[in-house]
Amino acid sequence: MLGFLRKLHWLDYLILAVVIGFFGYIWYTIDGTLNYKWRWGQIPNYILRWHTGREEWFANLLLQGLSATIRISIYASILALIFGTILGIARCSANLTIRMLARTYLEFLRNIPPVVIVFIFFFFLSQQLIDALNLEVWARTIARQEDKGVWEFFFGDMRRFPSLISGVIVLALFESAFVGEIVRAGIQSISKGQREAARSIGMSRLQEMRYIVLPQAMKKVVPPLANQFISLIKDSSIISLISVQELTYKTVELVASTRLIFEAWITTAAFYFVLCFGLSMLFRRLERSS
């Protein structure tokens, strides 16, 4: 700790003092000017709470929302990686029609506000797919079963399963465009000489992509993909607008019912920060060790 402090420059101390002063001013404004009564003591009950009837701890609103956010982020990342890889390959296709379709999809997402995109995907694709597959009836059937522990571990409350799937699909389709651009850049970073060498030994374009280009490209795109995964976690708050009960949605519910405005939102910000910063440190360490 002392060694770390010795490395700090006077400018670091100045920046730290400015940051502390800024947050102190905000605290003074809220506590003094707004005459806000802090009630931090109630926040832990909305994270974990003791159930007197069952005599056990259970996850309350904020922890339920955090669990949903983690699930949605993991599943959406997997789908976004699959869709994005296909999109990235399509952007490098020799077929002009395929390239133009992939680019149209990308430009559509890049030039329309994310909120609008979320509503478009939800009403015109995600909700239609859920209705077509009759997922609501299936999820309610699972929810009535006694042996549903495995389902709830992976998907949470099965009564909310259609909402979870909607959020995953919408977020994956939105993020896949950015993943596609990352994959496209990785593919195009492979030198033409390697491709020509692959063709000279009789490889088809599919074999060239599978055995030569993609293995090298995916190694190069791991760091930006890790950053995109962290961005996806933060972007998941957008899907609260379509009533997906993730962390932001649960925070809105908590604020509406208790008026713990600043306590709830500061706690939510802390959850996002710990999750994203922890993953950032993990990915950085993995990148150094590879």
Tab-separated table of C-alpha atoms in Angstrom:
chain	number	residue	atom	x	y	z
A	1	MET	CA	0.000	0.000	0.000
A	2	LEU	CA	2.827	2.396	0.900
A	3	GLY	CA	4.612	1.530	-2.339
A	4	PHE	CA	1.482	2.378	-4.297
A	5	LEU	CA	1.151	5.739	-2.531
A	6	ARG	CA	4.774	6.608	-3.327
A	7	LYS	CA	4.067	6.116	-7.041
A	8	LEU	CA	1.323	8.724	-7.006
A	9	HIS	CA	2.162	12.100	-8.535
A	10	TRP	CA	1.000	15.393	-7.052
A	11	LEU	CA	-1.453	15.646	-9.942
A	12	ASP	CA	-3.022	12.333	-8.850
A	13	TYR	CA	-3.650	13.767	-5.392
A	14	LEU	CA	-5.138	16.894	-6.951
A	15	ILE	CA	-7.523	14.862	-9.115
A	16	LEU	CA	-8.492	12.739	-6.109
A	17	ALA	CA	-9.192	15.877	-4.065
A	18	VAL	CA	-11.353	17.312	-6.864
A	19	VAL	CA	-13.344	14.067	-7.113
A	20	ILE	CA	-13.879	13.925	-3.348
A	21	GLY	CA	-14.882	17.589	-3.331
A	22	PHE	CA	-17.336	17.017	-6.186
A	23	PHE	CA	-19.095	14.141	-4.449
A	24	GLY	CA	-19.004	16.045	-1.189
A	25	TYR	CA	-20.730	18.976	-2.855
A	26	ILE	CA	-23.421	16.678	-4.273
A	27	TRP	CA	-23.918	15.130	-0.843
A	28	TYR	CA	-24.204	18.578	0.756
A	29	THR	CA	-26.697	19.713	-1.915
A	30	ILE	CA	-28.907	16.670	-1.445
A	31	ASP	CA	-28.709	16.726	2.337
A	32	GLY	CA	-28.931	20.492	2.799
A	33	THR	CA	-30.626	22.251	-0.105
A	34	LEU	CA	-33.082	19.470	-0.943
A	35	ASN	CA	-33.574	18.587	2.739
A	36	TYR	CA	-33.451	14.902	1.796
A	37	LYS	CA	-33.654	12.377	4.628
A	38	TRP	CA	-31.244	9.527	3.986
A	39	ARG	CA	-32.540	6.046	4.853
A	40	TRP	CA	-29.639	3.750	4.060
A	41	GLY	CA	-30.726	1.355	6.778
A	42	GLN	CA	-33.623	0.136	4.621
A	43	ILE	CA	-31.537	-0.737	1.552
A	44	PRO	CA	-30.097	-4.077	2.851
A	45	ASN	CA	-33.666	-5.383	3.254
A	46	TYR	CA	-34.240	-4.882	-0.469
A	47	ILE	CA	-31.118	-6.881	-1.302
A	48	LEU	CA	-31.472	-9.841	1.063
A	49	ARG	CA	-34.349	-10.326	3.455
A	50	TRP	CA	-35.203	-12.839	6.152
A	51	HIS	CA	-38.483	-14.685	5.616
A	52	THR	CA	-39.978	-15.253	9.054
A	53	GLY	CA	-42.469	-17.890	7.857
A	54	ARG	CA	-39.975	-20.095	5.984
A	55	GLU	CA	-37.101	-19.074	8.296
A	56	GLU	CA	-34.655	-18.475	5.454
A	57	TRP	CA	-33.009	-15.667	3.532
A	58	PHE	CA	-34.424	-14.785	0.131
A	59	ALA	CA	-33.342	-12.457	-2.650
A	60	ASN	CA	-35.334	-9.235	-2.624
A	61	LEU	CA	-35.921	-6.703	-5.432
A	62	LEU	CA	-32.377	-5.481	-6.082
A	63	LEU	CA	-30.740	-8.905	-5.936
A	64	GLN	CA	-33.511	-10.340	-8.123
A	65	GLY	CA	-32.833	-7.615	-10.664
A	66	LEU	CA	-29.072	-8.183	-10.514
A	67	SER	CA	-29.557	-11.925	-11.097
A	68	ALA	CA	-31.801	-11.213	-14.091
A	69	THR	CA	-29.247	-8.757	-15.502
A	70	ILE	CA	-26.466	-11.353	-15.232
A	71	ARG	CA	-28.582	-14.047	-16.896
A	72	ILE	CA	-29.698	-11.752	-19.700
A	73	SER	CA	-26.141	-10.532	-20.292
A	74	ILE	CA	-24.702	-14.058	-20.505
A	75	TYR	CA	-27.374	-15.431	-22.845
A	76	ALA	CA	-27.468	-12.285	-24.987
A	77	SER	CA	-23.654	-12.350	-25.291
A	78	ILE	CA	-23.706	-15.931	-26.556
A	79	LEU	CA	-26.379	-15.131	-29.147
A	80	ALA	CA	-24.691	-11.851	-30.114
A	81	LEU	CA	-21.404	-13.697	-30.650
A	82	ILE	CA	-23.112	-16.251	-32.915
A	83	PHE	CA	-25.082	-13.655	-34.897
A	84	GLY	CA	-22.145	-11.247	-34.957
A	85	THR	CA	-19.734	-13.888	-36.284
A	86	ILE	CA	-22.166	-14.722	-39.078
A	87	LEU	CA	-22.605	-11.016	-39.786
A	88	GLY	CA	-18.838	-10.409	-39.786
A	89	ILE	CA	-18.260	-13.251	-42.242
A	90	ALA	CA	-21.100	-11.937	-44.408
A	91	ARG	CA	-19.461	-8.480	-44.457
A	92	CYS	CA	-16.373	-10.110	-46.015
A	93	SER	CA	-18.299	-12.306	-48.452
A	94	ALA	CA	-17.406	-12.352	-52.148
A	95	ASN	CA	-21.136	-12.145	-52.921
A	96	LEU	CA	-22.216	-8.513	-53.318
A	97	THR	CA	-25.821	-9.184	-52.233
A	98	ILE	CA	-24.737	-10.816	-48.974
A	99	ARG	CA	-22.301	-7.975	-48.253
A	100	MET	CA	-24.948	-5.337	-48.895
A	101	LEU	CA	-27.547	-7.076	-46.719
A	102	ALA	CA	-25.073	-7.319	-43.836
A	103	ARG	CA	-24.032	-3.699	-44.250
A	104	THR	CA	-27.672	-2.561	-44.403
A	105	TYR	CA	-28.332	-4.302	-41.085
A	106	LEU	CA	-25.292	-2.641	-39.571
A	107	GLU	CA	-26.054	0.851	-40.851
A	108	PHE	CA	-29.659	0.517	-39.711
A	109	LEU	CA	-28.524	-0.111	-36.145
A	110	ARG	CA	-25.778	2.508	-36.137
A	111	ASN	CA	-27.978	5.375	-37.295
A	112	ILE	CA	-31.124	4.849	-35.213
A	113	PRO	CA	-31.326	5.555	-31.454
A	114	PRO	CA	-31.033	2.390	-29.331
A	115	VAL	CA	-34.392	3.004	-27.631
A	116	VAL	CA	-36.174	3.029	-30.992
A	117	ILE	CA	-34.334	-0.128	-32.064
A	118	VAL	CA	-35.347	-1.908	-28.863
A	119	PHE	CA	-39.033	-1.139	-29.432
A	120	ILE	CA	-38.855	-2.139	-33.109
A	121	PHE	CA	-37.207	-5.480	-32.348
A	122	PHE	CA	-39.541	-6.154	-29.435
A	123	PHE	CA	-42.864	-5.508	-31.167
A	124	PHE	CA	-41.996	-6.756	-34.649
A	125	LEU	CA	-39.781	-9.735	-33.902
A	126	SER	CA	-39.284	-10.788	-30.303
A	127	GLN	CA	-42.921	-10.658	-29.197
A	128	GLN	CA	-44.086	-12.243	-32.459
A	129	LEU	CA	-41.641	-15.129	-31.961
A	130	ILE	CA	-42.791	-15.715	-28.381
A	131	ASP	CA	-46.434	-15.769	-29.465
A	132	ALA	CA	-45.678	-18.097	-32.380
A	133	LEU	CA	-43.842	-20.598	-30.161
A	134	ASN	CA	-46.491	-20.302	-27.423
A	135	LEU	CA	-43.780	-19.804	-24.811
A	136	GLU	CA	-46.074	-18.208	-22.243
A	137	VAL	CA	-48.202	-21.359	-21.882
A	138	TRP	CA	-45.099	-23.556	-21.722
A	139	ALA	CA	-43.475	-21.353	-19.078
A	140	ARG	CA	-46.607	-21.336	-16.912
A	141	THR	CA	-46.723	-25.136	-17.093
A	142	ILE	CA	-43.129	-25.334	-15.849
A	143	ALA	CA	-43.880	-22.770	-13.113
A	144	ARG	CA	-46.674	-25.006	-11.706
A	145	GLN	CA	-44.386	-28.012	-11.386
A	146	GLU	CA	-42.828	-28.858	-8.027
A	147	ASP	CA	-39.501	-29.986	-9.507
A	148	LYS	CA	-38.461	-26.746	-11.203
A	149	GLY	CA	-35.217	-25.949	-9.391
A	150	VAL	CA	-32.992	-26.398	-12.456
A	151	TRP	CA	-35.237	-24.188	-14.589
A	152	GLU	CA	-35.254	-21.445	-11.954
A	153	PHE	CA	-31.477	-21.614	-11.564
A	154	PHE	CA	-30.932	-20.878	-15.260
A	155	PHE	CA	-33.942	-18.668	-15.972
A	156	GLY	CA	-35.253	-17.354	-12.640
A	157	ASP	CA	-38.998	-17.121	-12.077
A	158	MET	CA	-40.486	-19.157	-14.926
A	159	ARG	CA	-43.571	-16.943	-14.936
A	160	ARG	CA	-41.246	-14.222	-16.245
A	161	PHE	CA	-39.590	-16.504	-18.804
A	162	PRO	CA	-41.161	-14.860	-21.906
A	163	SER	CA	-39.999	-11.471	-20.642
A	164	LEU	CA	-36.478	-12.829	-20.133
A	165	ILE	CA	-36.392	-14.300	-23.644
A	166	SER	CA	-37.659	-11.021	-25.106
A	167	GLY	CA	-34.847	-9.130	-23.427
A	168	VAL	CA	-32.224	-11.650	-24.556
A	169	ILE	CA	-33.363	-11.587	-28.197
A	170	VAL	CA	-33.654	-7.805	-28.376
A	171	LEU	CA	-30.277	-7.217	-26.724
A	172	ALA	CA	-28.535	-9.899	-28.806
A	173	LEU	CA	-29.834	-8.514	-32.098
A	174	PHE	CA	-28.803	-5.009	-31.115
A	175	GLU	CA	-25.310	-5.977	-29.944
A	176	SER	CA	-24.673	-8.414	-32.813
A	177	ALA	CA	-24.076	-5.516	-35.198
A	178	PHE	CA	-21.175	-4.239	-33.097
A	179	VAL	CA	-19.802	-7.752	-32.647
A	180	GLY	CA	-20.089	-8.204	-36.416
A	181	GLU	CA	-17.921	-5.151	-37.040
A	182	ILE	CA	-15.316	-6.435	-34.578
A	183	VAL	CA	-15.250	-9.840	-36.289
A	184	ARG	CA	-15.092	-8.181	-39.717
A	185	ALA	CA	-12.073	-6.135	-38.654
A	186	GLY	CA	-10.408	-9.291	-37.319
A	187	ILE	CA	-10.998	-11.189	-40.567
A	188	GLN	CA	-9.672	-8.357	-42.713
A	189	SER	CA	-6.559	-8.083	-40.523
A	190	ILE	CA	-5.366	-11.483	-41.796
A	191	SER	CA	-2.902	-10.974	-44.617
A	192	LYS	CA	-3.898	-11.852	-48.171
A	193	GLY	CA	-0.751	-13.937	-48.493
A	194	GLN	CA	-2.122	-16.534	-46.088
A	195	ARG	CA	-5.368	-16.733	-48.012
A	196	GLU	CA	-3.550	-17.127	-51.307
A	197	ALA	CA	-1.378	-19.843	-49.762
A	198	ALA	CA	-4.506	-21.680	-48.586
A	199	ARG	CA	-5.997	-21.551	-52.081
A	200	SER	CA	-2.734	-22.671	-53.648
A	201	ILE	CA	-2.897	-25.967	-51.722
A	202	GLY	CA	-6.461	-26.569	-52.895
A	203	MET	CA	-8.524	-25.266	-49.981
A	204	SER	CA	-12.026	-24.045	-50.731
A	205	ARG	CA	-13.152	-20.627	-49.475
A	206	LEU	CA	-15.053	-22.333	-46.642
A	207	GLN	CA	-11.999	-24.352	-45.591
A	208	GLU	CA	-9.830	-21.237	-45.831
A	209	MET	CA	-12.192	-19.361	-43.523
A	210	ARG	CA	-12.555	-22.264	-41.090
A	211	TYR	CA	-8.945	-23.422	-40.740
A	212	ILE	CA	-6.853	-20.346	-41.568
A	213	VAL	CA	-8.714	-17.057	-41.171
A	214	LEU	CA	-11.192	-17.495	-38.313
A	215	PRO	CA	-8.802	-19.119	-35.758
A	216	GLN	CA	-6.360	-16.213	-36.134
A	217	ALA	CA	-9.066	-13.560	-36.347
A	218	MET	CA	-10.836	-14.722	-33.189
A	219	LYS	CA	-7.598	-14.482	-31.193
A	220	LYS	CA	-7.163	-10.888	-32.312
A	221	VAL	CA	-10.734	-9.851	-31.515
A	222	VAL	CA	-10.883	-11.275	-27.971
A	223	PRO	CA	-9.944	-7.949	-26.243
A	224	PRO	CA	-12.533	-5.821	-28.125
A	225	LEU	CA	-15.137	-8.578	-27.673
A	226	ALA	CA	-14.486	-8.506	-23.919
A	227	ASN	CA	-15.057	-4.745	-23.904
A	228	GLN	CA	-18.234	-5.236	-25.915
A	229	PHE	CA	-19.480	-7.749	-23.348
A	230	ILE	CA	-19.009	-5.136	-20.617
A	231	SER	CA	-20.870	-2.602	-22.779
A	232	LEU	CA	-23.657	-5.142	-23.221
A	233	ILE	CA	-24.105	-5.364	-19.451
A	234	LYS	CA	-24.563	-1.586	-19.271
A	235	ASP	CA	-26.805	-1.561	-22.364
A	236	SER	CA	-29.048	-4.170	-20.732
A	237	SER	CA	-30.639	-1.348	-18.719
A	238	ILE	CA	-32.336	-0.183	-21.939
A	239	ILE	CA	-34.580	-3.246	-22.082
A	240	SER	CA	-36.271	-2.145	-18.854
A	241	LEU	CA	-38.341	0.013	-21.233
A	242	ILE	CA	-40.076	-3.133	-22.532
A	243	SER	CA	-40.831	-4.305	-18.964
A	244	VAL	CA	-37.999	-6.808	-18.704
A	245	GLN	CA	-37.486	-7.091	-14.960
A	246	GLU	CA	-33.732	-6.637	-14.736
A	247	LEU	CA	-31.835	-4.439	-12.277
A	248	THR	CA	-32.905	-1.035	-13.619
A	249	TYR	CA	-36.568	-2.073	-13.802
A	250	LYS	CA	-36.470	-3.381	-10.221
A	251	THR	CA	-34.847	-0.148	-9.070
A	252	VAL	CA	-37.663	1.871	-10.624
A	253	GLU	CA	-40.146	-0.347	-8.770
A	254	LEU	CA	-38.269	0.160	-5.506
A	255	VAL	CA	-38.128	3.945	-5.911
A	256	ALA	CA	-41.832	4.111	-6.767
A	257	SER	CA	-42.888	2.099	-3.714
A	258	THR	CA	-40.471	3.438	-1.061
A	259	ARG	CA	-39.254	6.854	-2.324
A	260	LEU	CA	-35.675	5.776	-1.556
A	261	ILE	CA	-34.586	7.725	-4.607
A	262	PHE	CA	-30.891	8.386	-4.065
A	263	GLU	CA	-30.203	5.303	-1.957
A	264	ALA	CA	-31.715	2.951	-4.541
A	265	TRP	CA	-30.008	4.492	-7.570
A	266	ILE	CA	-26.624	4.787	-5.859
A	267	THR	CA	-26.854	1.128	-4.839
A	268	THR	CA	-27.793	0.155	-8.401
A	269	ALA	CA	-24.884	2.174	-9.785
A	270	ALA	CA	-22.586	0.389	-7.320
A	271	PHE	CA	-23.857	-3.010	-8.514
A	272	TYR	CA	-23.189	-2.109	-12.154
A	273	PHE	CA	-19.770	-0.691	-11.294
A	274	VAL	CA	-18.645	-3.730	-9.298
A	275	LEU	CA	-19.872	-6.100	-12.004
A	276	CYS	CA	-18.334	-4.220	-14.946
A	277	PHE	CA	-15.102	-3.229	-13.180
A	278	GLY	CA	-14.607	-6.773	-11.895
A	279	LEU	CA	-15.032	-8.196	-15.397
A	280	SER	CA	-12.708	-5.535	-16.799
A	281	MET	CA	-9.961	-6.566	-14.363
A	282	LEU	CA	-10.588	-10.248	-15.120
A	283	PHE	CA	-10.384	-9.766	-18.898
A	284	ARG	CA	-7.255	-7.648	-18.506
A	285	ARG	CA	-5.556	-10.365	-16.488
A	286	LEU	CA	-6.585	-13.056	-18.986
A	287	GLU	CA	-5.276	-10.905	-21.827
A	288	ARG	CA	-1.886	-10.535	-20.127
A	289	SER	CA	-1.612	-14.250	-19.375
A	290	SER	CA	-2.474	-15.311	-22.944
